[in-house]
Amino acid sequence: LYHTVVATYHSAVAFHGSGGCFYTHGIGFWAAGAWTVLVGAITYVLGSRIWALGKTFGYITPADLLADFYESDAVRVVAAIVSVLFTILYIQVQAVGLGYILSVASGDRISFELGTLILLIVAAGYLIAGGLRAVYWTDVIQGVWMYVAVWAGALVLAFELFGGPLELWRQVAAERPDLLTLPGPEGFFTPGMWFGMIVVLSFGIVFQPHLFIRYYTAVSARTIKLLGATTPIYLMTLYIPAALVGLGGALVMPDIAIPDRIFPEMLFAYAPAWLTGAILAGATAAAMSTLDSMLHANMTVLTRDVYQRYIRTGASQNHYILIGRLIVVALLAVGYFLSVSTFDFLVQLVALSGSGSLQLMPAVLGVCFPGRHLTTKAGVIAGIGAGLATLCVTLIIFPHPLGLHGGVWGLLVNFVVTFVVSRFTLPPSDVTVSRIHGAVERFVYEGDPA
């Protein structure tokens, strides 16, 4: 479970996007160290409660938990749509990362578009053939390979080009001191953006189905809590080599056209061919370990929460398996189209993805944390709608008002609307509240559910 969670959390952003962000915005991207630690705390506190409810009531998807508590099919559908819609952006990130790898590794002999298509087909192949078991085992291998490859590549480049990490830092301080100060060369990492990125890329990613579902699969609460205590070690330390690559790359390749390609471009230019191949395989692992998990999770959400309940009930298991495989193909087609049609910094795409998923937060907290004032289905639906509308305004029309990330503005409006509407609408029945909140309280005060 440990390897599949950390490999799923870290994606093409770990190899491409983080280096590109350090390259462009400087040391401010070390906010990543804070949000990865927060992921551990969320897993320890919230993840264990999600696990307890999943074990007690047999939940499989995030929408199962929400629909059961709020007694609403509408909540189920809204949660499923939000989960899948914003995870598609994350699928795009992995597709772009895979395309970069083959394009750079082949010296641009393989086009970005063709490279993306080839590796997406590979991911679809082993997912369709092996299902969740294939995802878990490939995540274990890919997670180890990714970690070793990123560290090895960064250290080789640091010693080859600068004589070591310490000399690299000295040269950056002498030649590009703007990369070592806040808010960075382009003024991006203001305190508000720091705070916003920390919230969006911790809670926002945790609420996406490919990680949420992982909490259900743990053997025990102790496993979840141990996971929360240890995952930050893996997650946070992977950004150290990314900083070496991004900051060093700003010195040796100051005019690169696509900053997200800085790591593979430096390897191709300065590292031995055999080592470059091995490291780029690790980069491929970084993208595919997240891609396969997202595809499987979204396949589960769409098949179980939408198709099986509202389109074709009572069909055979083989029929649902076939539909799930067709959904995988459809999601890959959408991800491929977006990856070859639109471009942006990978980190910004992930932040947008997390901002959307973040809007599920009030609904989930209302289930997992019993309180005097209950959230209601009307409040949750209104809050999600208001949060998403605010997100559009604060990301597109008036980007990041007052320097605070648009995802946080969306969440703040979401909480307010959820609370206000919930005060004037019917809460879940006493029986349901007693059943679900009672299970949470028994877990908190008595330990593992029976």
Tab-separated table of C-alpha atoms in Angstrom:
chain	number	residue	atom	x	y	z
A	1	LEU	CA	0.000	0.000	0.000
A	2	TYR	CA	2.844	2.397	0.842
A	3	HIS	CA	4.435	2.098	-2.589
A	4	THR	CA	1.179	2.382	-4.496
A	5	VAL	CA	0.167	5.519	-2.551
A	6	VAL	CA	3.470	7.371	-2.928
A	7	ALA	CA	3.881	6.306	-6.557
A	8	THR	CA	0.324	7.383	-7.290
A	9	TYR	CA	0.759	10.778	-5.601
A	10	HIS	CA	3.997	11.601	-7.411
A	11	SER	CA	3.522	11.820	-11.147
A	12	ALA	CA	5.061	13.456	-14.196
A	13	VAL	CA	5.148	16.582	-12.045
A	14	ALA	CA	7.825	14.993	-9.862
A	15	PHE	CA	10.144	14.545	-12.845
A	16	HIS	CA	9.136	17.292	-15.274
A	17	GLY	CA	6.955	19.857	-13.578
A	18	SER	CA	8.857	20.376	-10.339
A	19	GLY	CA	12.169	20.893	-12.131
A	20	GLY	CA	10.465	23.283	-14.534
A	21	CYS	CA	8.921	25.226	-11.655
A	22	PHE	CA	12.239	25.573	-9.804
A	23	TYR	CA	13.781	26.648	-13.136
A	24	THR	CA	11.164	29.362	-13.701
A	25	HIS	CA	10.138	30.522	-10.220
A	26	GLY	CA	13.081	29.538	-8.042
A	27	ILE	CA	13.194	28.228	-4.512
A	28	GLY	CA	9.617	29.323	-3.807
A	29	PHE	CA	8.480	25.982	-5.166
A	30	TRP	CA	9.791	24.456	-1.952
A	31	ALA	CA	6.213	24.989	-0.781
A	32	ALA	CA	6.076	21.415	-2.086
A	33	GLY	CA	7.831	20.379	1.108
A	34	ALA	CA	4.925	21.742	3.136
A	35	TRP	CA	2.090	20.248	1.118
A	36	THR	CA	3.664	16.789	1.060
A	37	VAL	CA	3.984	16.844	4.858
A	38	LEU	CA	0.356	17.956	5.086
A	39	VAL	CA	-0.667	14.974	2.932
A	40	GLY	CA	0.745	12.730	5.650
A	41	ALA	CA	-1.233	14.517	8.353
A	42	ILE	CA	-4.433	14.333	6.288
A	43	THR	CA	-3.892	10.615	5.747
A	44	TYR	CA	-3.309	10.020	9.466
A	45	VAL	CA	-6.371	11.948	10.684
A	46	LEU	CA	-8.908	11.925	7.844
A	47	GLY	CA	-7.731	8.872	5.909
A	48	SER	CA	-8.163	6.614	8.930
A	49	ARG	CA	-11.778	7.771	9.351
A	50	ILE	CA	-12.479	7.183	5.664
A	51	TRP	CA	-10.983	3.697	6.048
A	52	ALA	CA	-13.162	2.949	9.096
A	53	LEU	CA	-16.349	3.966	7.283
A	54	GLY	CA	-15.350	2.025	4.178
A	55	LYS	CA	-14.676	-1.102	6.208
A	56	THR	CA	-17.910	-0.785	8.171
A	57	PHE	CA	-20.266	-0.046	5.273
A	58	GLY	CA	-18.464	-1.524	2.263
A	59	TYR	CA	-17.830	1.701	0.354
A	60	ILE	CA	-15.853	1.465	-2.872
A	61	THR	CA	-15.880	4.993	-4.322
A	62	PRO	CA	-15.871	8.479	-2.746
A	63	ALA	CA	-19.458	8.948	-3.943
A	64	ASP	CA	-20.538	5.825	-1.998
A	65	LEU	CA	-19.586	7.533	1.261
A	66	LEU	CA	-21.200	10.859	0.373
A	67	ALA	CA	-24.416	9.445	-1.094
A	68	ASP	CA	-24.959	7.164	1.902
A	69	PHE	CA	-24.667	9.936	4.483
A	70	TYR	CA	-26.563	12.607	2.557
A	71	GLU	CA	-29.203	10.080	1.365
A	72	SER	CA	-29.035	11.504	-2.128
A	73	ASP	CA	-28.480	10.181	-5.621
A	74	ALA	CA	-27.913	13.783	-6.716
A	75	VAL	CA	-24.945	14.042	-4.347
A	76	ARG	CA	-23.609	10.787	-5.786
A	77	VAL	CA	-23.792	12.062	-9.361
A	78	VAL	CA	-22.316	15.476	-8.520
A	79	ALA	CA	-19.430	13.884	-6.617
A	80	ALA	CA	-18.760	11.439	-9.454
A	81	ILE	CA	-18.783	14.183	-12.096
A	82	VAL	CA	-16.478	16.476	-10.104
A	83	SER	CA	-14.122	13.586	-9.348
A	84	VAL	CA	-13.797	12.519	-12.972
A	85	LEU	CA	-13.911	15.948	-14.613
A	86	PHE	CA	-10.987	17.395	-12.708
A	87	THR	CA	-8.977	14.196	-12.715
A	88	ILE	CA	-8.988	14.339	-16.526
A	89	LEU	CA	-6.664	17.346	-16.211
A	90	TYR	CA	-4.315	15.140	-14.201
A	91	ILE	CA	-4.497	12.512	-16.939
A	92	GLN	CA	-3.459	15.256	-19.349
A	93	VAL	CA	-0.420	16.010	-17.170
A	94	GLN	CA	0.740	12.390	-17.354
A	95	ALA	CA	0.168	12.275	-21.107
A	96	VAL	CA	2.226	15.429	-21.627
A	97	GLY	CA	5.015	14.067	-19.434
A	98	LEU	CA	5.133	10.796	-21.353
A	99	GLY	CA	5.268	12.662	-24.653
A	100	TYR	CA	8.167	14.803	-23.438
A	101	ILE	CA	10.142	11.722	-22.438
A	102	LEU	CA	10.008	9.904	-25.763
A	103	SER	CA	10.449	13.110	-27.729
A	104	VAL	CA	13.623	14.138	-25.881
A	105	ALA	CA	14.999	10.598	-25.606
A	106	SER	CA	14.726	10.115	-29.364
A	107	GLY	CA	16.319	13.455	-30.155
A	108	ASP	CA	12.915	14.615	-31.451
A	109	ARG	CA	12.866	11.767	-33.987
A	110	ILE	CA	9.672	10.611	-32.304
A	111	SER	CA	7.234	13.499	-32.209
A	112	PHE	CA	5.608	14.587	-28.972
A	113	GLU	CA	2.226	13.456	-30.315
A	114	LEU	CA	3.419	9.985	-31.309
A	115	GLY	CA	5.380	9.474	-28.100
A	116	THR	CA	2.336	10.366	-26.051
A	117	LEU	CA	0.159	7.951	-28.012
A	118	ILE	CA	2.600	5.026	-27.718
A	119	LEU	CA	2.958	5.205	-23.946
A	120	LEU	CA	-0.750	5.789	-23.355
A	121	ILE	CA	-1.484	2.604	-25.288
A	122	VAL	CA	1.030	0.707	-23.126
A	123	ALA	CA	-0.631	1.968	-19.925
A	124	ALA	CA	-4.081	1.051	-21.202
A	125	GLY	CA	-2.858	-2.397	-22.203
A	126	TYR	CA	-1.614	-3.553	-18.827
A	127	LEU	CA	-4.493	-1.902	-16.965
A	128	ILE	CA	-7.137	-3.595	-19.122
A	129	ALA	CA	-5.316	-6.925	-18.960
A	130	GLY	CA	-4.515	-6.968	-15.252
A	131	GLY	CA	-6.947	-4.634	-13.483
A	132	LEU	CA	-6.222	-3.311	-9.995
A	133	ARG	CA	-3.697	-6.058	-9.226
A	134	ALA	CA	-1.626	-4.950	-12.225
A	135	VAL	CA	-1.849	-1.336	-11.061
A	136	TYR	CA	-0.626	-2.190	-7.560
A	137	TRP	CA	2.312	-4.328	-8.641
A	138	THR	CA	3.469	-1.933	-11.336
A	139	ASP	CA	3.176	0.917	-8.811
A	140	VAL	CA	5.566	-0.889	-6.462
A	141	ILE	CA	8.187	-1.316	-9.180
A	142	GLN	CA	7.642	2.115	-10.702
A	143	GLY	CA	7.719	3.878	-7.334
A	144	VAL	CA	11.142	2.478	-6.465
A	145	TRP	CA	12.543	3.067	-9.939
A	146	MET	CA	11.220	6.628	-10.057
A	147	TYR	CA	12.784	7.576	-6.718
A	148	VAL	CA	16.185	6.104	-7.521
A	149	ALA	CA	16.193	7.548	-11.044
A	150	VAL	CA	15.367	11.113	-10.010
A	151	TRP	CA	18.021	11.165	-7.300
A	152	ALA	CA	20.638	9.481	-9.495
A	153	GLY	CA	20.029	11.814	-12.418
A	154	ALA	CA	20.143	14.960	-10.301
A	155	LEU	CA	23.351	13.969	-8.514
A	156	VAL	CA	25.109	12.932	-11.732
A	157	LEU	CA	24.266	16.292	-13.308
A	158	ALA	CA	25.244	18.232	-10.180
A	159	PHE	CA	28.698	16.614	-10.007
A	160	GLU	CA	29.250	16.619	-13.767
A	161	LEU	CA	28.367	20.282	-14.304
A	162	PHE	CA	29.183	21.955	-10.987
A	163	GLY	CA	31.384	19.637	-8.949
A	164	GLY	CA	28.600	18.784	-6.518
A	165	PRO	CA	25.426	20.180	-4.927
A	166	LEU	CA	27.222	22.671	-2.664
A	167	GLU	CA	29.076	24.265	-5.556
A	168	LEU	CA	25.829	24.336	-7.529
A	169	TRP	CA	24.183	26.350	-4.743
A	170	ARG	CA	27.147	28.733	-4.565
A	171	GLN	CA	26.991	29.397	-8.298
A	172	VAL	CA	23.244	29.948	-8.221
A	173	ALA	CA	23.668	32.417	-5.334
A	174	ALA	CA	26.354	34.284	-7.290
A	175	GLU	CA	24.766	34.294	-10.757
A	176	ARG	CA	21.000	34.028	-10.154
A	177	PRO	CA	20.245	35.233	-6.614
A	178	ASP	CA	16.693	36.018	-7.742
A	179	LEU	CA	16.063	32.258	-7.832
A	180	LEU	CA	16.835	32.001	-4.112
A	181	THR	CA	14.499	34.735	-2.898
A	182	LEU	CA	10.752	35.141	-2.624
A	183	PRO	CA	8.515	35.744	-4.485
A	184	GLY	CA	10.936	34.608	-7.229
A	185	PRO	CA	11.981	36.040	-10.609
A	186	GLU	CA	8.398	36.398	-11.851
A	187	GLY	CA	6.828	37.362	-8.527
A	188	PHE	CA	4.701	34.208	-8.438
A	189	PHE	CA	5.308	32.777	-4.962
A	190	THR	CA	3.698	35.415	-2.791
A	191	PRO	CA	2.523	34.360	0.706
A	192	GLY	CA	-1.008	33.946	-0.658
A	193	MET	CA	0.145	31.685	-3.484
A	194	TRP	CA	2.294	29.675	-1.076
A	195	PHE	CA	-0.685	29.088	1.188
A	196	GLY	CA	-2.999	28.382	-1.728
A	197	MET	CA	-0.698	25.860	-3.385
A	198	ILE	CA	-0.234	24.064	-0.069
A	199	VAL	CA	-4.005	23.682	0.376
A	200	VAL	CA	-4.772	22.819	-3.249
A	201	LEU	CA	-1.993	20.265	-3.700
A	202	SER	CA	-2.609	18.490	-0.398
A	203	PHE	CA	-6.347	18.331	0.302
A	204	GLY	CA	-7.209	18.763	-3.385
A	205	ILE	CA	-5.175	15.755	-4.505
A	206	VAL	CA	-6.209	13.576	-1.548
A	207	PHE	CA	-9.893	14.047	-2.455
A	208	GLN	CA	-9.316	12.728	-5.970
A	209	PRO	CA	-10.634	9.187	-6.436
A	210	HIS	CA	-7.309	7.488	-7.203
A	211	LEU	CA	-6.032	8.349	-3.691
A	212	PHE	CA	-9.365	8.353	-1.841
A	213	ILE	CA	-10.031	4.774	-2.921
A	214	ARG	CA	-6.598	3.729	-1.616
A	215	TYR	CA	-7.738	4.546	1.917
A	216	TYR	CA	-10.498	1.943	1.672
A	217	THR	CA	-8.021	-0.808	0.766
A	218	ALA	CA	-5.818	-0.709	3.874
A	219	VAL	CA	-5.721	-3.778	6.105
A	220	SER	CA	-6.163	-1.804	9.321
A	221	ALA	CA	-6.305	1.672	10.824
A	222	ARG	CA	-2.767	1.149	12.049
A	223	THR	CA	-1.670	0.685	8.438
A	224	ILE	CA	-3.319	3.969	7.421
A	225	LYS	CA	-1.775	5.868	10.329
A	226	LEU	CA	1.657	4.396	9.642
A	227	LEU	CA	1.175	5.402	6.019
A	228	GLY	CA	0.405	8.958	7.098
A	229	ALA	CA	3.460	9.092	9.329
A	230	THR	CA	5.914	7.823	6.703
A	231	THR	CA	4.740	8.960	3.256
A	232	PRO	CA	6.059	12.533	3.683
A	233	ILE	CA	9.588	11.120	3.814
A	234	TYR	CA	9.292	9.782	0.278
A	235	LEU	CA	7.120	12.576	-1.076
A	236	MET	CA	9.114	15.523	0.277
A	237	THR	CA	12.625	14.240	-0.373
A	238	LEU	CA	11.874	13.759	-4.070
A	239	TYR	CA	11.764	17.549	-4.460
A	240	ILE	CA	15.395	17.949	-3.344
A	241	PRO	CA	16.841	16.549	-6.605
A	242	ALA	CA	14.192	18.513	-8.506
A	243	ALA	CA	15.597	21.705	-6.973
A	244	LEU	CA	19.131	20.726	-8.025
A	245	VAL	CA	17.967	20.133	-11.583
A	246	GLY	CA	15.800	23.232	-11.903
A	247	LEU	CA	18.203	25.700	-10.325
A	248	GLY	CA	21.240	24.184	-12.029
A	249	GLY	CA	19.413	24.114	-15.334
A	250	ALA	CA	18.728	27.844	-15.069
A	251	LEU	CA	22.504	28.361	-15.197
A	252	VAL	CA	23.503	25.944	-17.962
A	253	MET	CA	20.368	26.142	-20.149
A	254	PRO	CA	18.948	29.616	-19.485
A	255	ASP	CA	16.924	29.884	-22.690
A	256	ILE	CA	15.108	26.558	-22.880
A	257	ALA	CA	11.763	26.944	-24.648
A	258	ILE	CA	9.754	24.544	-22.452
A	259	PRO	CA	10.914	24.643	-18.801
A	260	ASP	CA	9.126	21.368	-17.985
A	261	ARG	CA	11.606	19.603	-20.284
A	262	ILE	CA	14.679	20.789	-18.355
A	263	PHE	CA	15.485	17.442	-16.693
A	264	PRO	CA	15.417	15.235	-19.813
A	265	GLU	CA	17.115	17.961	-21.879
A	266	MET	CA	20.003	18.176	-19.396
A	267	LEU	CA	20.332	14.399	-19.247
A	268	PHE	CA	20.371	14.141	-23.021
A	269	ALA	CA	23.032	16.856	-23.269
A	270	TYR	CA	25.345	16.002	-20.369
A	271	ALA	CA	24.805	12.435	-19.085
A	272	PRO	CA	25.977	9.125	-20.611
A	273	ALA	CA	23.453	7.565	-22.969
A	274	TRP	CA	22.994	4.383	-20.920
A	275	LEU	CA	22.322	6.375	-17.756
A	276	THR	CA	19.970	8.738	-19.547
A	277	GLY	CA	17.957	5.770	-20.785
A	278	ALA	CA	17.685	4.264	-17.310
A	279	ILE	CA	16.682	7.579	-15.747
A	280	LEU	CA	14.121	8.376	-18.423
A	281	ALA	CA	12.630	4.954	-17.760
A	282	GLY	CA	12.225	6.144	-14.177
A	283	ALA	CA	10.522	9.278	-15.480
A	284	THR	CA	8.178	7.097	-17.491
A	285	ALA	CA	7.451	5.158	-14.309
A	286	ALA	CA	6.609	8.423	-12.517
A	287	ALA	CA	3.943	9.282	-15.066
A	288	MET	CA	2.536	5.798	-15.616
A	289	SER	CA	2.253	4.931	-11.913
A	290	THR	CA	-0.161	7.840	-11.518
A	291	LEU	CA	-1.853	7.440	-14.887
A	292	ASP	CA	-2.865	3.815	-14.357
A	293	SER	CA	-4.255	4.548	-10.891
A	294	MET	CA	-6.309	7.482	-12.150
A	295	LEU	CA	-7.672	5.489	-15.053
A	296	HIS	CA	-8.676	2.612	-12.792
A	297	ALA	CA	-10.277	4.935	-10.229
A	298	ASN	CA	-12.235	6.900	-12.826
A	299	MET	CA	-13.295	3.681	-14.519
A	300	THR	CA	-14.633	2.474	-11.155
A	301	VAL	CA	-16.429	5.755	-10.435
A	302	LEU	CA	-18.123	6.011	-13.833
A	303	THR	CA	-19.027	2.327	-14.011
A	304	ARG	CA	-20.291	1.944	-10.437
A	305	ASP	CA	-21.683	5.396	-9.610
A	306	VAL	CA	-23.242	6.253	-12.954
A	307	TYR	CA	-23.566	3.407	-15.473
A	308	GLN	CA	-24.445	0.539	-13.127
A	309	ARG	CA	-26.949	2.592	-11.110
A	310	TYR	CA	-28.668	4.764	-13.678
A	311	ILE	CA	-28.073	3.375	-17.158
A	312	ARG	CA	-27.918	-0.432	-17.021
A	313	THR	CA	-28.801	-2.049	-13.729
A	314	GLY	CA	-28.707	-5.790	-13.189
A	315	ALA	CA	-26.325	-6.601	-16.054
A	316	SER	CA	-23.679	-9.322	-15.811
A	317	GLN	CA	-20.256	-8.745	-14.296
A	318	ASN	CA	-18.645	-9.329	-17.689
A	319	HIS	CA	-20.787	-6.555	-19.150
A	320	TYR	CA	-19.592	-4.077	-16.520
A	321	ILE	CA	-15.991	-5.146	-17.071
A	322	LEU	CA	-16.393	-4.446	-20.782
A	323	ILE	CA	-17.922	-1.030	-20.081
A	324	GLY	CA	-15.067	-0.258	-17.707
A	325	ARG	CA	-12.522	-1.057	-20.392
A	326	LEU	CA	-14.349	1.153	-22.883
A	327	ILE	CA	-14.312	3.962	-20.311
A	328	VAL	CA	-10.529	3.581	-19.984
A	329	VAL	CA	-10.155	3.949	-23.743
A	330	ALA	CA	-12.448	6.995	-23.758
A	331	LEU	CA	-10.555	8.680	-20.906
A	332	LEU	CA	-7.244	8.088	-22.659
A	333	ALA	CA	-8.648	9.546	-25.865
A	334	VAL	CA	-9.739	12.695	-24.027
A	335	GLY	CA	-6.402	12.937	-22.217
A	336	TYR	CA	-4.524	12.522	-25.482
A	337	PHE	CA	-6.592	15.176	-27.238
A	338	LEU	CA	-6.022	17.665	-24.415
A	339	SER	CA	-2.300	16.926	-24.231
A	340	VAL	CA	-1.672	17.599	-27.919
A	341	SER	CA	-4.063	20.556	-28.136
A	342	THR	CA	-3.331	22.610	-25.006
A	343	PHE	CA	-0.175	23.317	-23.056
A	344	ASP	CA	0.598	24.924	-19.724
A	345	PHE	CA	3.081	24.416	-16.936
A	346	LEU	CA	2.432	20.940	-15.556
A	347	VAL	CA	2.357	22.235	-11.986
A	348	GLN	CA	-0.376	24.729	-12.889
A	349	LEU	CA	-2.448	21.977	-14.522
A	350	VAL	CA	-2.141	19.848	-11.398
A	351	ALA	CA	-3.108	22.838	-9.240
A	352	LEU	CA	-6.209	23.362	-11.392
A	353	SER	CA	-7.048	19.678	-11.061
A	354	GLY	CA	-6.643	19.839	-7.282
A	355	SER	CA	-8.677	23.057	-7.055
A	356	GLY	CA	-11.699	21.320	-8.540
A	357	SER	CA	-11.447	18.216	-6.374
A	358	LEU	CA	-10.947	20.456	-3.337
A	359	GLN	CA	-14.596	21.495	-3.613
A	360	LEU	CA	-15.586	18.081	-2.188
A	361	MET	CA	-13.933	18.997	1.104
A	362	PRO	CA	-16.944	20.407	3.036
A	363	ALA	CA	-19.037	17.394	2.030
A	364	VAL	CA	-16.392	14.885	3.142
A	365	LEU	CA	-15.674	16.669	6.422
A	366	GLY	CA	-19.398	16.718	7.183
A	367	VAL	CA	-19.415	12.919	7.012
A	368	CYS	CA	-16.154	12.196	8.819
A	369	PHE	CA	-16.327	14.728	11.662
A	370	PRO	CA	-19.525	14.621	13.744
A	371	GLY	CA	-20.680	18.040	14.913
A	372	ARG	CA	-23.622	19.913	16.323
A	373	HIS	CA	-24.512	21.507	12.988
A	374	LEU	CA	-25.059	18.965	10.229
A	375	THR	CA	-24.346	19.584	6.570
A	376	THR	CA	-27.240	18.698	4.284
A	377	LYS	CA	-27.538	17.424	0.747
A	378	ALA	CA	-28.884	20.791	-0.414
A	379	GLY	CA	-26.041	22.580	1.346
A	380	VAL	CA	-23.410	20.299	-0.148
A	381	ILE	CA	-24.731	20.579	-3.705
A	382	ALA	CA	-25.137	24.362	-3.440
A	383	GLY	CA	-21.670	24.688	-1.920
A	384	ILE	CA	-19.990	22.645	-4.636
A	385	GLY	CA	-21.785	24.648	-7.322
A	386	ALA	CA	-20.837	27.975	-5.733
A	387	GLY	CA	-17.262	26.813	-5.202
A	388	LEU	CA	-16.839	25.753	-8.824
A	389	ALA	CA	-18.378	29.008	-10.074
A	390	THR	CA	-16.015	30.992	-7.854
A	391	LEU	CA	-13.145	28.872	-9.108
A	392	CYS	CA	-13.921	29.866	-12.698
A	393	VAL	CA	-14.036	33.548	-11.758
A	394	THR	CA	-10.847	33.534	-9.672
A	395	LEU	CA	-8.812	31.505	-12.140
A	396	ILE	CA	-10.021	32.891	-15.475
A	397	ILE	CA	-11.721	36.290	-15.128
A	398	PHE	CA	-9.920	37.752	-12.093
A	399	PRO	CA	-6.950	35.413	-11.516
A	400	HIS	CA	-6.000	34.905	-7.862
A	401	PRO	CA	-7.578	38.014	-6.238
A	402	LEU	CA	-5.470	39.642	-3.507
A	403	GLY	CA	-2.679	37.211	-4.377
A	404	LEU	CA	-4.547	34.200	-2.944
A	405	HIS	CA	-4.869	31.126	-5.141
A	406	GLY	CA	-8.251	30.793	-6.854
A	407	GLY	CA	-8.742	27.293	-5.473
A	408	VAL	CA	-8.803	28.669	-1.927
A	409	TRP	CA	-11.319	31.369	-2.875
A	410	GLY	CA	-13.538	28.639	-4.294
A	411	LEU	CA	-13.214	26.613	-1.103
A	412	LEU	CA	-14.005	29.598	1.143
A	413	VAL	CA	-17.189	30.399	-0.796
A	414	ASN	CA	-18.047	26.690	-0.795
A	415	PHE	CA	-17.811	26.473	3.008
A	416	VAL	CA	-19.917	29.603	3.516
A	417	VAL	CA	-22.658	28.508	1.112
A	418	THR	CA	-22.667	24.943	2.466
A	419	PHE	CA	-23.026	26.198	6.045
A	420	VAL	CA	-25.732	28.779	5.297
A	421	VAL	CA	-27.867	26.527	3.087
A	422	SER	CA	-27.493	23.624	5.531
A	423	ARG	CA	-28.906	25.754	8.355
A	424	PHE	CA	-32.170	26.199	6.429
A	425	THR	CA	-32.622	22.780	4.808
A	426	LEU	CA	-33.421	19.289	6.045
A	427	PRO	CA	-30.460	17.311	7.420
A	428	PRO	CA	-29.982	13.575	6.895
A	429	SER	CA	-32.322	11.381	8.921
A	430	ASP	CA	-31.517	10.681	12.561
A	431	VAL	CA	-31.114	7.005	11.727
A	432	THR	CA	-28.467	7.692	9.077
A	433	VAL	CA	-26.616	10.250	11.198
A	434	SER	CA	-26.598	7.887	14.172
A	435	ARG	CA	-25.416	4.997	12.012
A	436	ILE	CA	-22.554	6.795	10.235
A	437	HIS	CA	-21.440	9.330	12.835
A	438	GLY	CA	-21.813	6.613	15.435
A	439	ALA	CA	-19.390	4.446	13.452
A	440	VAL	CA	-16.909	7.336	13.322
A	441	GLU	CA	-17.164	7.916	17.068
A	442	ARG	CA	-16.763	4.231	17.867
A	443	PHE	CA	-13.654	4.134	15.697
A	444	VAL	CA	-12.168	7.252	17.291
A	445	TYR	CA	-12.836	6.186	20.882
A	446	GLU	CA	-12.738	2.392	20.674
A	447	GLY	CA	-10.344	1.593	17.832
A	448	ASP	CA	-10.736	-0.570	14.721
A	449	PRO	CA	-14.338	-1.383	13.732
A	450	ALA	CA	-15.317	-5.014	14.100
